[in-house]
Amino acid sequence: MDDLNASQRAAVVLVALGPEVASKVLKHLSEPEIESLTINISNLRDIPPEIEQQIMKEVYQLLQAKHYINQGGVDFARTVLEQSFGMKRAGEILSRLETSIKTTGFDMLKNIDPKQLRNFIQNELPQTIALILTQLNPQHASTVISELQPELQSEVAYRIATMEKISPEVISEIESVLESQFEPSGMKDLSISGGTKAIADILNLVETSSEKVILESIESQDPELAAEIKNLMFVFEDLILLDDRSIQRVLKDIESKDLSVALKAASEEVKKKIYSNVSERVAVMIQEEIEFMGPMRLSDVEAAQQRVVEVIRKLQEEGQIIVSGRGGKDEIVV
C-alpha cells in the first residue's frame, strides 16, 4: 500500500464507492483534481482486496477523527482515538489531519445557532458585525442579519457593501475575542471579502420585508450603491426561480425586442422556461427572431437582459410576483 500515492488511494476509494457516489464526489473537486483522479482510476489494475480494505479502513479512521474534532476539539479526538487505536496510530491519524483541523475564531461561528450568535454580536460596532458576517455563508449570514434590530440591519448591510481590505491587526484582534469566547484553536490565513456582491448574496436570502427596509436605508445614504446591490441581487439567469404565473406576468411588461435579444445569450434552461410559458406560435416567432438577428455585441445582449431584470425587480417590489428560492419566511401579499 505504501507504493500508492494520495491520488491513487483516492482513486481506489472512488472505485470502491461505486459510480453514483463517485460522481457526486467529483462535483466538489477542481478540474486538475478530477483529471488526476480520472487518470489514476483508468490505470488501476488488480488492486488486492486486502489493500482496498486497508485504504477504506484508513479513510474511515480519518473521518472518525474529524467527527471527534468537531464534537470536542483536538484533545477530545486524541483521547478517543488513543482508546480505539492506541497512541501511535492516533498520532498518525491526527498528523494526517494536521492542516485541515486548524480552525479560527471565525470558523467556530459556522456551527453556532443564529440566535446565539445574534446575542453575542448585537452590541458590537456595526463594522465589527459586518466583518464577522462576511465570514459566514450567505444562508447563515442572512439568518443572523434578520435577527438584528431593523436599524442595525441597515447599518451592517451598508458596512458590508462598502467594506474594503481589513488590516491583519484588526482581524487578529476580533478573532482573538471570538476564540476566547468560544473554543481555543489554531490559526490560518484569512480572507475578508466584503463588498456589494457579499451583501447582495446575503440579502438574496433574507426575508423580503427585511430586505426592503435594508435597501431603502442604504438608498437614502447612497442611491448608486443601492442600485448596484439591486443589480447583483437578481441576475437574468435567475429567471428559472420564478414560477409560471410570475413568468407570465413579467412577459406582459417586457418589450418583445428586449426579450429576443436577452435570450440570445441565455442558457437552455432559461429559454425552456420562457418557451413553456408562451404559446407554441409565439415561441417559434421568438426563436426565428433570434436566428435572424445574426451576431450581436455582448454588451447589447447584457443591456437587454438588465432591462428584463429591472422589470422583474419592479414587479417584485410591488408584490406582483414572488421569486422562489429565497431564504426565510415571507409575507403573504393578497
CSV table of C-alpha atoms in Angstrom, one decimal:
chain,number,residue,atom,x,y,z
A,1,MET,CA,0.0,0.0,0.0
A,2,ASP,CA,2.9,2.3,0.6
A,3,ASP,CA,3.6,2.3,-3.2
A,4,LEU,CA,0.3,4.2,-3.8
A,5,ASN,CA,0.4,8.0,-3.7
A,6,ALA,CA,-2.5,10.1,-2.3
A,7,SER,CA,-4.3,10.4,-5.7
A,8,GLN,CA,-4.0,6.7,-6.3
A,9,ARG,CA,-5.5,5.9,-2.9
A,10,ALA,CA,-8.3,8.4,-3.6
A,11,ALA,CA,-8.9,6.6,-6.9
A,12,VAL,CA,-9.2,3.3,-5.1
A,13,VAL,CA,-11.8,4.8,-2.7
A,14,LEU,CA,-13.9,6.2,-5.5
A,15,VAL,CA,-13.9,2.9,-7.3
A,16,ALA,CA,-14.9,1.1,-4.1
A,17,LEU,CA,-17.8,3.6,-3.5
A,18,GLY,CA,-19.3,3.0,-6.9
A,19,PRO,CA,-20.2,5.2,-9.9
A,20,GLU,CA,-23.2,7.0,-8.3
A,21,VAL,CA,-21.3,8.2,-5.2
A,22,ALA,CA,-18.1,8.8,-7.0
A,23,SER,CA,-19.8,11.1,-9.5
A,24,LYS,CA,-21.2,13.2,-6.6
A,25,VAL,CA,-17.7,13.5,-5.0
A,26,LEU,CA,-16.2,14.6,-8.3
A,27,LYS,CA,-18.6,17.6,-8.5
A,28,HIS,CA,-16.8,19.1,-5.5
A,29,LEU,CA,-13.3,18.8,-6.9
A,30,SER,CA,-11.2,21.1,-9.1
A,31,GLU,CA,-10.5,20.3,-12.7
A,32,PRO,CA,-6.9,19.3,-12.1
A,33,GLU,CA,-8.0,17.0,-9.2
A,34,ILE,CA,-10.7,15.4,-11.4
A,35,GLU,CA,-8.1,14.9,-14.2
A,36,SER,CA,-5.6,13.3,-11.9
A,37,LEU,CA,-8.2,11.0,-10.4
A,38,THR,CA,-9.6,10.0,-13.7
A,39,ILE,CA,-6.2,9.0,-15.0
A,40,ASN,CA,-5.5,7.0,-11.8
A,41,ILE,CA,-8.8,5.3,-12.0
A,42,SER,CA,-8.2,4.3,-15.6
A,43,ASN,CA,-4.8,3.0,-14.6
A,44,LEU,CA,-6.0,0.9,-11.7
A,45,ARG,CA,-5.0,-2.7,-12.2
A,46,ASP,CA,-5.8,-5.7,-9.9
A,47,ILE,CA,-5.7,-4.0,-6.5
A,48,PRO,CA,-5.7,-6.8,-3.9
A,49,PRO,CA,-8.8,-6.9,-1.8
A,50,GLU,CA,-6.7,-6.6,1.4
A,51,ILE,CA,-5.2,-3.3,0.1
A,52,GLU,CA,-8.6,-1.9,-0.8
A,53,GLN,CA,-9.9,-2.8,2.7
A,54,GLN,CA,-6.9,-1.2,4.3
A,55,ILE,CA,-7.3,2.0,2.4
A,56,MET,CA,-11.1,2.2,3.2
A,57,LYS,CA,-10.3,1.5,6.8
A,58,GLU,CA,-7.8,4.4,6.8
A,59,VAL,CA,-10.4,6.7,5.3
A,60,TYR,CA,-12.9,5.6,7.9
A,61,GLN,CA,-10.4,6.4,10.6
A,62,LEU,CA,-9.8,9.9,9.2
A,63,LEU,CA,-13.5,10.6,9.0
A,64,GLN,CA,-13.9,9.4,12.6
A,65,ALA,CA,-11.1,11.7,13.7
A,66,LYS,CA,-12.7,14.7,12.0
A,67,HIS,CA,-16.0,13.8,13.7
A,68,TYR,CA,-14.4,13.7,17.1
A,69,ILE,CA,-12.6,17.0,16.5
A,70,ASN,CA,-15.9,18.7,15.5
A,71,GLN,CA,-17.5,17.3,18.7
A,72,GLY,CA,-14.9,18.3,21.3
A,73,GLY,CA,-11.7,19.6,19.7
A,74,VAL,CA,-8.3,18.1,19.1
A,75,ASP,CA,-7.7,16.9,22.7
A,76,PHE,CA,-11.0,15.1,22.8
A,77,ALA,CA,-10.3,13.5,19.4
A,78,ARG,CA,-6.9,12.4,20.6
A,79,THR,CA,-8.3,10.7,23.7
A,80,VAL,CA,-11.0,8.8,21.9
A,81,LEU,CA,-8.6,7.7,19.1
A,82,GLU,CA,-6.0,6.5,21.5
A,83,GLN,CA,-8.6,4.4,23.3
A,84,SER,CA,-9.7,3.0,19.9
A,85,PHE,CA,-6.4,2.6,18.0
A,86,GLY,CA,-3.6,3.1,20.5
A,87,MET,CA,-1.3,6.1,21.0
A,88,LYS,CA,0.9,5.5,17.9
A,89,ARG,CA,-2.0,5.1,15.4
A,90,ALA,CA,-3.9,8.0,16.9
A,91,GLY,CA,-0.9,10.2,16.5
A,92,GLU,CA,-0.6,9.1,12.8
A,93,ILE,CA,-4.2,9.9,12.1
A,94,LEU,CA,-4.1,13.3,13.7
A,95,SER,CA,-0.9,14.1,11.9
A,96,ARG,CA,-2.6,13.4,8.6
A,97,LEU,CA,-5.3,15.8,9.5
A,98,GLU,CA,-3.0,18.5,10.9
A,99,THR,CA,-3.5,21.0,8.1
A,100,SER,CA,-7.3,20.6,8.0
A,101,ILE,CA,-8.1,20.6,11.7
A,102,LYS,CA,-6.8,24.1,12.4
A,103,THR,CA,-9.7,26.4,12.9
A,104,THR,CA,-10.1,30.1,13.7
A,105,GLY,CA,-12.5,32.0,15.8
A,106,PHE,CA,-14.4,32.7,12.6
A,107,ASP,CA,-14.6,29.0,11.8
A,108,MET,CA,-16.3,28.4,15.1
A,109,LEU,CA,-19.2,30.7,14.2
A,110,LYS,CA,-20.3,28.4,11.3
A,111,ASN,CA,-21.8,25.9,13.8
A,112,ILE,CA,-23.4,28.4,16.2
A,113,ASP,CA,-27.1,28.9,16.3
A,114,PRO,CA,-28.0,32.2,14.6
A,115,LYS,CA,-29.9,33.5,17.7
A,116,GLN,CA,-26.9,32.7,19.9
A,117,LEU,CA,-24.6,34.5,17.5
A,118,ARG,CA,-27.0,37.4,17.4
A,119,ASN,CA,-26.8,37.7,21.2
A,120,PHE,CA,-23.1,37.6,21.0
A,121,ILE,CA,-22.6,40.3,18.3
A,122,GLN,CA,-25.6,42.6,18.7
A,123,ASN,CA,-23.7,45.0,21.0
A,124,GLU,CA,-20.6,45.2,18.8
A,125,LEU,CA,-19.9,48.1,16.4
A,126,PRO,CA,-21.7,47.7,13.0
A,127,GLN,CA,-18.3,47.4,11.2
A,128,THR,CA,-17.3,44.5,13.5
A,129,ILE,CA,-20.6,42.7,12.9
A,130,ALA,CA,-20.2,43.3,9.2
A,131,LEU,CA,-16.8,41.7,9.2
A,132,ILE,CA,-18.0,38.7,11.2
A,133,LEU,CA,-20.9,38.1,8.8
A,134,THR,CA,-18.7,38.1,5.8
A,135,GLN,CA,-17.0,35.0,7.2
A,136,LEU,CA,-20.3,33.1,7.2
A,137,ASN,CA,-22.0,31.5,4.2
A,138,PRO,CA,-24.8,33.7,2.8
A,139,GLN,CA,-27.6,31.5,4.2
A,140,HIS,CA,-26.2,31.7,7.7
A,141,ALA,CA,-25.4,35.4,7.4
A,142,SER,CA,-28.9,36.2,6.2
A,143,THR,CA,-30.5,34.4,9.1
A,144,VAL,CA,-28.3,36.3,11.6
A,145,ILE,CA,-28.9,39.7,10.0
A,146,SER,CA,-32.6,39.0,10.1
A,147,GLU,CA,-32.3,38.6,13.9
A,148,LEU,CA,-30.8,42.1,14.3
A,149,GLN,CA,-32.8,45.2,15.0
A,150,PRO,CA,-34.0,46.9,11.8
A,151,GLU,CA,-31.8,50.0,12.2
A,152,LEU,CA,-28.8,47.8,12.9
A,153,GLN,CA,-29.6,45.6,9.9
A,154,SER,CA,-29.4,48.5,7.6
A,155,GLU,CA,-26.1,49.9,9.0
A,156,VAL,CA,-24.5,46.4,8.9
A,157,ALA,CA,-25.6,45.9,5.3
A,158,TYR,CA,-24.2,49.2,4.3
A,159,ARG,CA,-20.9,48.4,6.1
A,160,ILE,CA,-20.6,45.1,4.2
A,161,ALA,CA,-21.4,46.7,0.9
A,162,THR,CA,-18.7,49.4,1.4
A,163,MET,CA,-16.1,47.2,3.1
A,164,GLU,CA,-12.6,47.4,1.8
A,165,LYS,CA,-9.5,45.4,2.7
A,166,ILE,CA,-9.2,45.0,6.5
A,167,SER,CA,-5.8,45.2,8.2
A,168,PRO,CA,-4.5,41.9,9.6
A,169,GLU,CA,-4.2,43.5,13.1
A,170,VAL,CA,-7.9,44.2,13.2
A,171,ILE,CA,-8.8,40.7,12.0
A,172,SER,CA,-6.5,39.1,14.6
A,173,GLU,CA,-8.0,41.2,17.4
A,174,ILE,CA,-11.5,40.2,16.5
A,175,GLU,CA,-10.5,36.6,16.1
A,176,SER,CA,-8.9,36.6,19.5
A,177,VAL,CA,-12.1,37.8,21.1
A,178,LEU,CA,-14.1,35.1,19.3
A,179,GLU,CA,-11.6,32.4,20.3
A,180,SER,CA,-11.7,33.4,23.9
A,181,GLN,CA,-15.5,33.5,23.9
A,182,PHE,CA,-15.8,30.0,22.3
A,183,GLU,CA,-13.0,27.5,22.0
A,184,PRO,CA,-9.2,27.9,21.6
A,185,SER,CA,-7.9,26.9,18.2
A,186,GLY,CA,-5.2,27.1,15.7
A,187,MET,CA,-4.7,29.9,13.2
A,188,LYS,CA,-4.9,30.1,9.4
A,189,ASP,CA,-4.7,32.8,6.7
A,190,LEU,CA,-8.0,34.8,6.5
A,191,SER,CA,-9.6,36.4,3.5
A,192,ILE,CA,-12.2,39.0,4.3
A,193,SER,CA,-14.3,39.5,1.2
A,194,GLY,CA,-16.9,42.2,1.7
A,195,GLY,CA,-18.4,44.5,-1.0
A,196,THR,CA,-21.6,44.7,-2.9
A,197,LYS,CA,-21.5,41.1,-4.1
A,198,ALA,CA,-21.2,39.9,-0.5
A,199,ILE,CA,-24.2,41.9,0.8
A,200,ALA,CA,-26.2,41.0,-2.4
A,201,ASP,CA,-25.7,37.3,-1.7
A,202,ILE,CA,-26.9,37.8,1.9
A,203,LEU,CA,-29.9,40.0,1.0
A,204,ASN,CA,-31.0,37.4,-1.6
A,205,LEU,CA,-31.7,35.1,1.3
A,206,VAL,CA,-33.2,37.3,4.0
A,207,GLU,CA,-37.0,37.8,4.3
A,208,THR,CA,-38.4,40.2,1.7
A,209,SER,CA,-39.7,42.6,4.4
A,210,SER,CA,-36.2,42.9,5.9
A,211,GLU,CA,-34.6,43.2,2.5
A,212,LYS,CA,-36.9,46.1,1.6
A,213,VAL,CA,-36.1,48.0,4.9
A,214,ILE,CA,-32.3,47.5,4.4
A,215,LEU,CA,-32.2,48.6,0.8
A,216,GLU,CA,-34.4,51.7,1.5
A,217,SER,CA,-32.0,52.7,4.2
A,218,ILE,CA,-28.9,52.2,2.0
A,219,GLU,CA,-30.6,54.1,-0.8
A,220,SER,CA,-31.2,57.1,1.5
A,221,GLN,CA,-27.4,57.1,2.2
A,222,ASP,CA,-26.1,56.2,-1.2
A,223,PRO,CA,-28.5,55.7,-4.1
A,224,GLU,CA,-25.8,54.5,-6.5
A,225,LEU,CA,-24.6,51.8,-4.1
A,226,ALA,CA,-28.2,50.6,-3.5
A,227,ALA,CA,-28.7,50.4,-7.3
A,228,GLU,CA,-25.5,48.4,-7.7
A,229,ILE,CA,-26.6,46.0,-4.9
A,230,LYS,CA,-30.0,45.5,-6.5
A,231,ASN,CA,-28.5,44.7,-9.9
A,232,LEU,CA,-26.4,42.0,-8.2
A,233,MET,CA,-29.3,40.5,-6.3
A,234,PHE,CA,-31.2,39.2,-9.2
A,235,VAL,CA,-29.4,38.3,-12.4
A,236,PHE,CA,-31.1,37.3,-15.7
A,237,GLU,CA,-30.4,33.6,-15.3
A,238,ASP,CA,-32.4,33.7,-12.1
A,239,LEU,CA,-35.5,33.7,-14.3
A,240,ILE,CA,-35.7,30.0,-13.5
A,241,LEU,CA,-36.5,30.9,-9.9
A,242,LEU,CA,-39.9,32.4,-11.0
A,243,ASP,CA,-43.0,30.3,-11.0
A,244,ASP,CA,-45.0,30.0,-14.2
A,245,ARG,CA,-47.6,32.6,-13.1
A,246,SER,CA,-44.8,35.1,-12.3
A,247,ILE,CA,-43.1,34.5,-15.6
A,248,GLN,CA,-46.4,35.2,-17.5
A,249,ARG,CA,-46.8,38.4,-15.5
A,250,VAL,CA,-43.3,39.5,-16.3
A,251,LEU,CA,-43.7,38.8,-20.0
A,252,LYS,CA,-46.6,41.3,-20.2
A,253,ASP,CA,-44.2,44.2,-19.2
A,254,ILE,CA,-41.2,43.2,-21.4
A,255,GLU,CA,-40.7,44.6,-24.8
A,256,SER,CA,-40.7,41.7,-27.3
A,257,LYS,CA,-37.4,43.0,-28.9
A,258,ASP,CA,-35.7,43.1,-25.4
A,259,LEU,CA,-36.8,39.5,-24.8
A,260,SER,CA,-35.5,38.2,-28.0
A,261,VAL,CA,-32.1,39.9,-27.6
A,262,ALA,CA,-31.9,38.9,-23.9
A,263,LEU,CA,-32.5,35.2,-24.8
A,264,LYS,CA,-29.8,35.2,-27.5
A,265,ALA,CA,-27.1,34.5,-24.9
A,266,ALA,CA,-29.3,32.8,-22.3
A,267,SER,CA,-28.9,29.2,-21.1
A,268,GLU,CA,-31.1,26.5,-22.5
A,269,GLU,CA,-32.8,26.3,-19.1
A,270,VAL,CA,-33.9,29.9,-19.2
A,271,LYS,CA,-35.1,29.6,-22.8
A,272,LYS,CA,-37.1,26.5,-21.9
A,273,LYS,CA,-38.7,28.4,-19.0
A,274,ILE,CA,-39.8,31.2,-21.3
A,275,TYR,CA,-40.9,29.0,-24.2
A,276,SER,CA,-43.0,26.9,-21.8
A,277,ASN,CA,-45.0,30.0,-20.7
A,278,VAL,CA,-45.9,31.3,-24.2
A,279,SER,CA,-47.9,29.7,-27.0
A,280,GLU,CA,-46.2,27.5,-29.4
A,281,ARG,CA,-46.7,30.1,-32.1
A,282,VAL,CA,-45.0,32.8,-30.0
A,283,ALA,CA,-42.2,30.5,-29.1
A,284,VAL,CA,-41.5,29.8,-32.7
A,285,MET,CA,-41.6,33.6,-33.5
A,286,ILE,CA,-39.1,34.3,-30.8
A,287,GLN,CA,-36.7,31.6,-32.0
A,288,GLU,CA,-36.9,32.8,-35.5
A,289,GLU,CA,-36.2,36.4,-34.5
A,290,ILE,CA,-33.2,35.3,-32.5
A,291,GLU,CA,-31.9,33.4,-35.6
A,292,PHE,CA,-32.4,36.4,-37.9
A,293,MET,CA,-30.5,38.8,-35.6
A,294,GLY,CA,-27.1,37.5,-36.5
A,295,PRO,CA,-24.0,38.3,-34.4
A,296,MET,CA,-24.5,40.9,-31.7
A,297,ARG,CA,-22.3,42.6,-29.3
A,298,LEU,CA,-22.4,41.0,-25.8
A,299,SER,CA,-22.8,44.4,-24.2
A,300,ASP,CA,-26.1,44.9,-26.2
A,301,VAL,CA,-27.4,41.5,-25.1
A,302,GLU,CA,-26.4,42.2,-21.4
A,303,ALA,CA,-28.2,45.5,-21.6
A,304,ALA,CA,-31.4,43.8,-22.8
A,305,GLN,CA,-31.1,41.2,-20.0
A,306,GLN,CA,-30.6,44.0,-17.5
A,307,ARG,CA,-33.8,45.7,-18.7
A,308,VAL,CA,-35.7,42.4,-18.1
A,309,VAL,CA,-34.2,42.2,-14.6
A,310,GLU,CA,-35.3,45.8,-13.9
A,311,VAL,CA,-38.9,44.8,-14.8
A,312,ILE,CA,-38.7,41.7,-12.5
A,313,ARG,CA,-37.3,43.8,-9.6
A,314,LYS,CA,-40.1,46.4,-10.1
A,315,LEU,CA,-42.8,43.8,-10.1
A,316,GLN,CA,-41.3,42.0,-7.1
A,317,GLU,CA,-41.1,45.2,-5.1
A,318,GLU,CA,-44.8,45.9,-5.9
A,319,GLY,CA,-45.6,42.4,-4.6
A,320,GLN,CA,-47.0,41.3,-8.0
A,321,ILE,CA,-44.6,38.4,-8.4
A,322,ILE,CA,-42.6,36.1,-6.0
A,323,VAL,CA,-39.1,34.9,-6.5
A,324,SER,CA,-38.8,31.4,-5.1
A,325,GLY,CA,-35.6,30.0,-3.7
A,326,ARG,CA,-35.3,32.9,-1.3
A,327,GLY,CA,-34.4,32.1,2.3
A,328,GLY,CA,-36.7,32.5,5.3
A,329,LYS,CA,-40.4,33.2,5.6
A,330,ASP,CA,-42.1,35.8,3.6
A,331,GLU,CA,-45.2,38.0,3.9
A,332,ILE,CA,-48.2,36.9,2.0
A,333,VAL,CA,-49.5,39.5,-0.5
A,334,VAL,CA,-53.2,39.2,-1.2
